[in-house]
Amino acid sequence: MGALWQAEDRPLALLLSLNYHMDNVAAANGKLEFKRIPVELLAYYTGKERFRIGGGLRFVNSPEAGGTINNSTDRIAFDNTTGLVAEVGYQLTSPSWLNFRFVSEKYNAKSHNGASVIGSVPLSGSHLGVNFNYEF
């Protein structure tokens, strides 16, 4: 959910959003998931009819990965992080958009199964995505 402000006299829009982002994979021997709560602040150029292009910052809160494989459970908590977002959107109808995006972010492990982790190597959380927005 979020708020979008479109300038009346300029081809500029600003978006502030609160999101829940989850990825998971399942197999016969278990399941893994990666969940986080990003807050995004994006600016768009809106000078082309039905298109917008923009980017901004992504502040990721409470990132956590884990799951169960062969009846063994693992949990990794990560430090909050900041990433970058680049996005291109196409307006399908007046209130709806289809967006293609790239997110660049890195995560540092904070704890593994509740035990503190020190000096971990940053892990890439960078990804490509497609999303649908409906504005009202």
Coordinates of C-alpha atoms in Angstrom, one line a residue:
M1 CA 0.0 0.0 0.0
G2 CA 1.2 3.5 -0.6
A3 CA 0.5 7.0 -1.9
L4 CA 1.3 8.4 -5.3
W5 CA 1.6 12.1 -6.0
Q6 CA 1.5 13.4 -9.6
A7 CA 2.6 16.9 -10.3
E8 CA -0.1 18.9 -12.3
D9 CA 2.4 21.1 -14.2
R10 CA 5.4 18.8 -14.6
P11 CA 6.0 15.2 -15.8
L12 CA 6.9 14.1 -12.3
A13 CA 5.4 11.6 -9.8
L14 CA 6.5 10.5 -6.4
L15 CA 5.6 7.2 -4.7
L16 CA 5.9 6.2 -1.1
S17 CA 4.9 2.6 -0.3
L18 CA 4.9 0.0 2.4
N19 CA 5.2 -3.6 1.1
Y20 CA 5.4 -7.2 2.3
H21 CA 7.8 -9.2 0.0
M22 CA 8.1 -12.9 0.3
D23 CA 9.7 -15.6 -1.9
N24 CA 9.5 -19.3 -1.3
V25 CA 10.4 -22.6 -2.9
A26 CA 9.1 -26.0 -2.0
A27 CA 10.3 -29.5 -2.9
A28 CA 9.6 -33.1 -1.7
N29 CA 12.1 -32.8 1.1
G30 CA 11.2 -29.3 2.4
K31 CA 10.5 -25.7 1.9
L32 CA 12.5 -22.4 2.1
E33 CA 11.3 -18.8 2.3
F34 CA 12.7 -15.3 2.4
K35 CA 10.5 -12.5 3.7
R36 CA 11.0 -8.8 4.4
I37 CA 9.1 -5.5 4.8
P38 CA 10.4 -2.9 2.4
V39 CA 9.5 0.8 2.4
E40 CA 10.1 2.4 -1.0
L41 CA 10.5 6.0 -2.1
L42 CA 10.5 6.3 -5.9
A43 CA 10.4 9.3 -8.3
Y44 CA 9.0 8.8 -11.9
Y45 CA 9.3 10.7 -15.1
T46 CA 5.8 10.6 -16.6
G47 CA 6.3 12.7 -19.8
K48 CA 5.4 9.8 -22.2
E49 CA 1.8 8.8 -22.6
R50 CA 1.0 5.5 -20.8
F51 CA 4.7 5.1 -19.7
R52 CA 6.7 6.0 -16.6
I53 CA 10.3 5.4 -15.7
G54 CA 11.9 6.0 -12.4
G55 CA 13.9 4.9 -9.5
G56 CA 14.7 5.5 -5.9
L57 CA 15.4 3.9 -2.5
R58 CA 14.2 0.8 -0.8
F59 CA 14.5 0.5 3.0
V60 CA 14.2 -3.2 3.9
N61 CA 13.0 -4.0 7.5
S62 CA 12.9 -7.4 9.3
P63 CA 14.6 -9.5 6.6
E64 CA 14.5 -13.2 7.5
A65 CA 15.2 -16.5 5.6
G66 CA 14.6 -20.0 6.7
G67 CA 12.8 -23.2 6.3
T68 CA 12.8 -26.9 6.8
I69 CA 14.8 -29.4 4.8
N70 CA 14.8 -33.2 5.7
N71 CA 13.0 -32.3 9.0
S72 CA 15.8 -29.9 10.0
T73 CA 14.8 -26.3 10.6
D74 CA 17.0 -23.3 10.0
R75 CA 16.4 -19.5 10.5
I76 CA 18.7 -16.6 9.5
A77 CA 17.8 -13.1 10.5
F78 CA 19.5 -10.2 8.6
D79 CA 20.3 -6.6 9.5
N80 CA 17.9 -4.0 8.0
T81 CA 19.4 -2.7 4.7
T82 CA 18.9 -0.1 2.0
G83 CA 18.8 -0.8 -1.7
L84 CA 18.2 0.8 -5.0
V85 CA 15.2 0.4 -7.4
A86 CA 14.9 1.1 -11.1
E87 CA 11.4 0.7 -12.7
V88 CA 9.6 1.0 -16.0
G89 CA 5.8 1.1 -15.9
Y90 CA 3.1 0.7 -18.6
Q91 CA -0.4 2.0 -17.9
L92 CA -2.9 -0.7 -18.8
T93 CA -6.1 1.3 -17.9
S94 CA -6.6 4.6 -16.1
P95 CA -6.0 3.2 -12.6
S96 CA -3.8 0.1 -13.3
W97 CA -0.1 -0.2 -14.1
L98 CA 2.2 -3.1 -15.1
N99 CA 5.7 -2.5 -13.8
F100 CA 9.1 -4.1 -14.6
R101 CA 11.8 -3.5 -12.0
F102 CA 15.3 -4.2 -10.9
V103 CA 16.3 -4.1 -7.3
S104 CA 19.9 -4.0 -6.0
E105 CA 20.4 -4.8 -2.3
K106 CA 22.8 -6.7 0.0
Y107 CA 22.1 -8.4 3.3
N108 CA 24.4 -9.1 6.3
A109 CA 23.4 -12.0 8.6
K110 CA 22.6 -10.9 12.1
S111 CA 21.7 -14.3 13.7
H112 CA 21.5 -18.0 12.8
N113 CA 18.9 -20.0 14.7
G114 CA 19.0 -17.3 17.4
A115 CA 22.8 -17.2 17.8
S116 CA 24.6 -14.0 16.9
V117 CA 26.6 -14.0 13.7
I118 CA 29.7 -11.7 13.4
G119 CA 31.7 -10.9 10.3
S120 CA 29.4 -12.6 7.7
V121 CA 29.9 -12.1 4.0
P122 CA 27.1 -9.9 2.5
L123 CA 24.6 -11.8 0.5
S124 CA 23.0 -10.4 -2.7
G125 CA 19.3 -9.9 -2.6
S126 CA 19.2 -8.3 -6.0
H127 CA 16.4 -9.3 -8.3
L128 CA 14.2 -8.6 -11.3
G129 CA 10.4 -8.4 -10.9
V130 CA 7.1 -7.7 -12.5
N131 CA 4.3 -6.2 -10.5
F132 CA 0.8 -4.9 -10.9
N133 CA -0.4 -1.7 -9.3
Y134 CA -4.0 -0.5 -9.0
E135 CA -4.5 3.1 -8.0
F136 CA -7.6 4.4 -6.3

